[in-house]
Short mmCIF file of C-alpha atoms in Angstrom, two decimals:
data_model
loop_
_atom_site.label_atom_id
_atom_site.label_comp_id
_atom_site.label_asym_id
_atom_site.label_seq_id
_atom_site.Cartn_x
_atom_site.Cartn_y
_atom_site.Cartn_z
CA MET A 1 151.72 -49.38 -29.38
CA ARG A 2 154.64 -47.37 -27.61
CA THR A 3 154.45 -43.76 -27.28
CA HIS A 4 156.66 -41.33 -26.49
CA THR A 5 154.95 -38.19 -25.32
CA SER A 6 152.35 -36.71 -23.06
CA ARG A 7 151.33 -34.63 -20.50
CA ARG A 8 149.89 -34.40 -16.80
CA LEU A 9 146.19 -33.77 -16.17
CA LEU A 10 145.77 -30.44 -14.52
CA GLY A 11 143.18 -31.04 -11.93
CA ALA A 12 140.92 -28.76 -9.25
CA LEU A 13 138.19 -29.88 -6.96
CA ALA A 14 134.94 -27.83 -7.47
CA VAL A 15 131.64 -28.21 -5.48
CA LEU A 16 128.65 -28.36 -7.40
CA ALA A 17 125.71 -25.68 -7.04
CA THR A 18 123.48 -28.25 -7.82
CA LEU A 19 123.32 -28.74 -3.78
CA SER A 20 123.13 -26.40 -0.96
CA LEU A 21 125.74 -26.12 1.95
CA THR A 22 124.54 -28.64 3.95
CA ALA A 23 124.59 -30.93 1.18
CA THR A 24 127.58 -30.06 -0.39
CA ALA A 25 130.03 -30.08 3.10
CA CYS A 26 128.35 -32.97 4.71
CA GLY A 27 125.53 -34.40 2.04
CA SER A 28 122.03 -35.02 2.46
CA ASP A 29 120.05 -36.16 -0.59
CA ASP A 30 119.17 -35.24 -4.03
CA SER A 31 115.99 -32.90 -2.48
CA ASP A 32 118.53 -30.23 -1.74
CA THR A 33 118.52 -28.02 -4.70
CA GLY A 34 119.88 -24.64 -5.32
CA ALA A 35 123.13 -23.12 -3.96
CA GLY A 36 123.25 -20.05 -1.92
CA GLY A 37 125.82 -17.80 0.23
CA GLY A 38 127.22 -19.54 3.17
CA ALA A 39 130.00 -18.78 5.68
CA PRO A 40 132.75 -20.41 7.05
CA LYS A 41 130.84 -20.97 10.12
CA ASP A 42 128.17 -22.85 8.15
CA VAL A 43 131.18 -25.46 6.98
CA ALA A 44 131.98 -25.87 10.40
CA ALA A 45 128.66 -26.52 11.88
CA ALA A 46 127.95 -28.80 8.58
CA LEU A 47 130.82 -31.19 9.25
CA GLU A 48 130.23 -31.23 13.17
CA LYS A 49 126.49 -32.39 11.92
CA GLY A 50 127.49 -34.97 10.14
CA GLY A 51 126.47 -36.77 6.77
CA LYS A 52 127.63 -38.09 3.24
CA VAL A 53 129.74 -36.42 0.63
CA THR A 54 129.90 -37.70 -2.68
CA VAL A 55 132.78 -36.99 -4.51
CA TRP A 56 133.66 -37.31 -8.35
CA ALA A 57 137.29 -37.84 -9.41
CA TRP A 58 139.63 -39.98 -11.26
CA GLU A 59 142.92 -39.24 -9.13
CA PRO A 60 144.07 -42.37 -7.07
CA THR A 61 145.62 -40.61 -4.33
CA LEU A 62 142.39 -38.78 -3.56
CA LYS A 63 141.57 -41.98 -1.53
CA LYS A 64 144.05 -41.19 1.01
CA VAL A 65 142.90 -37.97 1.12
CA ALA A 66 139.39 -39.24 1.75
CA ALA A 67 140.29 -41.44 4.47
CA ASP A 68 142.50 -38.52 6.20
CA PHE A 69 139.29 -36.20 5.92
CA GLU A 70 136.90 -38.97 7.66
CA LYS A 71 139.50 -39.12 10.48
CA LYS A 72 139.43 -35.70 11.03
CA TYR A 73 135.43 -35.32 10.78
CA PRO A 74 134.55 -38.87 11.74
CA LYS A 75 130.43 -37.91 11.19
CA VAL A 76 131.15 -37.25 7.70
CA ASP A 77 131.45 -39.86 5.21
CA VAL A 78 133.23 -39.06 1.95
CA GLU A 79 131.56 -41.73 -1.40
CA LEU A 80 134.67 -41.88 -4.09
CA VAL A 81 133.36 -42.47 -6.95
CA ASN A 82 135.06 -42.70 -10.57
CA ALA A 83 132.65 -41.84 -12.90
CA GLY A 84 135.11 -41.76 -15.50
CA THR A 85 138.13 -39.41 -17.14
CA GLY A 86 138.01 -36.15 -18.53
CA ASP A 87 135.40 -35.62 -20.91
CA LYS A 88 133.52 -39.05 -19.85
CA GLN A 89 133.11 -37.34 -16.60
CA TYR A 90 132.14 -34.24 -18.04
CA THR A 91 129.18 -35.63 -19.89
CA ALA A 92 127.77 -37.55 -16.82
CA LEU A 93 128.44 -34.55 -14.91
CA GLN A 94 126.23 -32.26 -17.38
CA ASN A 95 123.47 -34.92 -17.52
CA ALA A 96 123.19 -34.71 -14.23
CA ILE A 97 122.76 -31.55 -13.47
CA ALA A 98 120.24 -31.32 -16.19
CA ALA A 99 117.82 -33.96 -15.02
CA GLY A 100 118.07 -32.41 -12.16
CA SER A 101 119.46 -35.40 -9.83
CA GLY A 102 122.36 -37.40 -9.36
CA ALA A 103 124.91 -34.96 -9.26
CA PRO A 104 127.71 -35.14 -7.09
CA ASP A 105 128.78 -32.92 -4.02
CA VAL A 106 132.32 -32.23 -5.19
CA ALA A 107 134.11 -33.09 -8.61
CA GLN A 108 137.46 -33.50 -9.95
CA ILE A 109 137.42 -31.04 -12.99
CA GLU A 110 140.34 -30.05 -15.22
CA TYR A 111 141.52 -26.26 -15.54
CA TYR A 112 140.44 -26.18 -19.01
CA ALA A 113 136.89 -27.38 -18.41
CA LEU A 114 136.04 -25.38 -15.51
CA GLY A 115 134.85 -22.90 -17.61
CA GLN A 116 131.77 -24.42 -19.12
CA PHE A 117 130.51 -25.05 -15.73
CA ALA A 118 131.06 -21.77 -14.11
CA ILE A 119 129.78 -19.92 -17.10
CA GLY A 120 126.86 -22.01 -17.01
CA LYS A 121 126.53 -21.60 -12.95
CA THR A 122 126.47 -25.32 -12.30
CA VAL A 123 129.35 -24.90 -9.92
CA GLU A 124 129.06 -22.84 -6.28
CA ASP A 125 131.03 -19.81 -5.76
CA LEU A 126 133.34 -20.62 -2.82
CA SER A 127 134.19 -17.45 -2.10
CA SER A 128 131.87 -16.43 0.67
CA TYR A 129 132.89 -19.20 2.49
CA GLY A 130 136.59 -17.67 3.09
CA ALA A 131 138.00 -19.70 -0.11
CA ALA A 132 139.78 -16.53 -0.98
CA LYS A 133 142.54 -17.51 2.43
CA TYR A 134 143.48 -19.90 0.74
CA GLY A 135 145.13 -17.96 -2.70
CA THR A 136 148.41 -17.56 -1.23
CA SER A 137 148.99 -21.20 -0.66
CA PHE A 138 149.07 -21.30 -4.79
CA THR A 139 150.90 -19.93 -7.18
CA PRO A 140 149.15 -17.58 -9.68
CA GLY A 141 148.74 -20.65 -12.58
CA PRO A 142 146.81 -22.74 -11.11
CA TRP A 143 144.84 -20.21 -8.35
CA ASN A 144 143.97 -18.11 -12.04
CA ALA A 145 142.39 -20.97 -13.87
CA VAL A 146 139.82 -21.56 -10.43
CA SER A 147 138.90 -18.23 -10.09
CA GLU A 148 137.39 -14.93 -11.97
CA ASP A 149 137.27 -11.46 -10.62
CA LYS A 150 135.94 -12.20 -7.00
CA ALA A 151 134.44 -15.63 -7.57
CA ILE A 152 136.65 -18.59 -6.96
CA TYR A 153 134.80 -22.09 -8.43
CA ALA A 154 137.37 -24.59 -7.20
CA LEU A 155 140.59 -25.02 -5.39
CA PRO A 156 143.62 -26.73 -7.20
CA MET A 157 144.84 -29.71 -6.60
CA ASP A 158 147.90 -30.06 -8.91
CA SER A 159 149.91 -28.14 -11.56
CA GLY A 160 151.31 -29.71 -14.11
CA PRO A 161 153.34 -27.97 -17.14
CA MET A 162 153.72 -29.41 -20.23
CA ALA A 163 156.78 -31.95 -20.65
CA PHE A 164 158.32 -33.25 -23.42
CA PHE A 165 160.03 -37.16 -22.56
CA TYR A 166 160.92 -40.09 -24.74
CA ASN A 167 162.47 -43.50 -25.11
CA LYS A 168 166.19 -42.99 -25.28
CA LYS A 169 167.18 -46.40 -26.07
CA VAL A 170 164.53 -46.09 -28.84
CA PHE A 171 165.75 -43.05 -30.34
CA ASP A 172 169.17 -43.86 -30.44
CA LYS A 173 168.85 -47.70 -31.74
CA HIS A 174 166.60 -46.01 -34.64
CA GLY A 175 169.17 -42.80 -35.12
CA VAL A 176 166.38 -40.29 -34.17
CA LYS A 177 167.73 -37.13 -32.63
CA VAL A 178 165.89 -35.17 -29.89
CA PRO A 179 163.59 -32.98 -31.65
CA THR A 180 163.62 -29.03 -30.35
CA THR A 181 160.88 -27.59 -32.90
CA TRP A 182 157.74 -28.84 -34.19
CA ASP A 183 158.97 -29.42 -37.77
CA GLU A 184 161.85 -31.16 -36.02
CA TYR A 185 159.06 -33.33 -33.72
CA VAL A 186 157.10 -34.05 -37.23
CA GLU A 187 160.30 -35.70 -39.10
CA ALA A 188 161.14 -37.62 -35.41
CA ALA A 189 157.72 -39.05 -35.92
CA ARG A 190 157.62 -40.19 -39.54
CA THR A 191 161.11 -41.98 -38.90
CA LEU A 192 160.24 -43.63 -35.79
CA HIS A 193 157.06 -45.16 -37.41
CA LYS A 194 159.03 -45.94 -40.59
CA ALA A 195 161.47 -47.58 -38.77
CA ASP A 196 158.91 -49.78 -36.61
CA PRO A 197 155.02 -49.43 -37.39
CA LYS A 198 154.33 -50.75 -33.87
CA ILE A 199 156.31 -47.21 -32.49
CA PHE A 200 154.49 -43.89 -32.38
CA ILE A 201 155.69 -40.97 -30.92
CA THR A 202 152.61 -40.02 -29.28
CA ASN A 203 148.86 -40.98 -29.11
CA ASP A 204 146.11 -38.74 -29.99
CA THR A 205 142.15 -39.21 -29.76
CA GLY A 206 141.10 -36.16 -29.39
CA ASP A 207 142.13 -35.09 -25.95
CA ALA A 208 141.07 -31.35 -25.65
CA GLY A 209 143.35 -30.22 -22.62
CA ALA A 210 146.15 -31.78 -24.72
CA THR A 211 144.90 -29.42 -27.71
CA THR A 212 144.04 -26.08 -26.15
CA SER A 213 147.66 -26.45 -23.82
CA LEU A 214 149.21 -27.09 -27.48
CA ILE A 215 147.62 -24.22 -28.81
CA TRP A 216 148.77 -21.85 -26.01
CA GLN A 217 152.17 -22.70 -26.12
CA ALA A 218 152.03 -21.78 -29.98
CA GLY A 219 150.72 -18.53 -29.14
CA GLY A 220 147.02 -19.01 -29.99
CA ARG A 221 144.73 -17.40 -28.11
CA PRO A 222 141.18 -18.76 -29.59
CA TYR A 223 138.70 -18.49 -26.57
CA LYS A 224 137.30 -15.17 -25.55
CA THR A 225 134.63 -14.59 -22.64
CA ASP A 226 132.72 -11.49 -21.77
CA GLY A 227 130.54 -12.70 -19.04
CA THR A 228 128.13 -15.53 -20.14
CA ASN A 229 129.07 -14.60 -24.38
CA VAL A 230 131.68 -16.69 -25.71
CA THR A 231 133.79 -16.35 -28.78
CA VAL A 232 135.55 -18.73 -30.47
CA ASN A 233 138.14 -17.95 -32.90
CA PHE A 234 140.46 -20.97 -34.41
CA GLY A 235 142.09 -18.51 -37.41
CA ASP A 236 144.80 -16.95 -35.24
CA GLU A 237 148.08 -17.85 -35.90
CA GLY A 238 149.12 -19.82 -33.26
CA THR A 239 145.79 -21.95 -33.04
CA ARG A 240 146.94 -22.17 -37.36
CA LYS A 241 150.25 -23.59 -36.31
CA TYR A 242 149.25 -26.40 -34.14
CA THR A 243 146.72 -27.59 -36.62
CA ALA A 244 148.63 -27.92 -39.42
CA THR A 245 151.73 -29.96 -37.25
CA TRP A 246 149.13 -32.15 -35.98
CA GLN A 247 147.28 -32.65 -39.01
CA LYS A 248 150.09 -33.93 -40.59
CA LEU A 249 150.46 -36.50 -37.70
CA LEU A 250 147.04 -37.54 -37.94
CA ASP A 251 147.11 -37.62 -41.69
CA GLU A 252 150.19 -39.76 -42.03
CA LYS A 253 148.89 -42.11 -39.21
CA LEU A 254 151.72 -41.49 -37.16
CA VAL A 255 150.05 -41.09 -33.80
CA ALA A 256 148.99 -43.87 -31.78
CA PRO A 257 145.00 -44.22 -31.55
CA ILE A 258 145.15 -45.14 -27.58
CA SER A 259 143.28 -43.00 -24.93
CA SER A 260 145.80 -41.03 -22.57
CA TRP A 261 145.56 -42.28 -18.81
CA SER A 262 144.55 -46.08 -20.42
CA ASP A 263 145.90 -49.06 -19.31
CA ALA A 264 147.08 -49.26 -23.23
CA TRP A 265 148.55 -45.65 -22.58
CA TYR A 266 150.25 -46.62 -19.23
CA LYS A 267 151.89 -49.84 -21.03
CA GLY A 268 152.99 -47.73 -24.11
#
């Protein structure tokens, strides 16, 4: 299956509020529960004392980050665990948090999903530990995605804008012009798949991050929050524009049924 469009993961590193600062900074055991306020000096003291930090993340470059961290802080052992990509990891996180044990000290969470953990008070507010000073190191988009009012729930680790890319050789072979509108995109999908049933213009297995990003691109703002109150309205014009377009692709089986970031996706 060959696919020709995608998006980048938007990720941040969040500290889980199921553990205290000592466990967060340097790990101890699952008996440390409840996250309280702290200060930068507490982080420094924990790093000096040493221990183990468990990090759940799927991004491969963090192996180098973990190694560099251990080199800088030789008393700290970073255990990097791939507990699944995106929603698979979030399910495991929610289960561990509900059980009261087994949650990591730090977790990679995409921007779109961070809110559910912040509202549920299962990630630590890092502002008391001096996180605010890093705000000027990031562009407004990623920083706003990890903070709300004075609270800072994570530190951004990347910023991936939506992008359209395609296989020029395949498009040229089948006489398909590069689409510049959503309607043209659907027509291009039809033409490619009709010319070769093995070709799909993109994939879709219900990726929430891609869905919300495309809704935002269309001008939709279906989610509203007021403190811990969340309202959802999929009836706005932008959301309906996205769903009408994507439903055509699904109904006509014009998208590959493979998960993003899987081996099959990369091969495609």
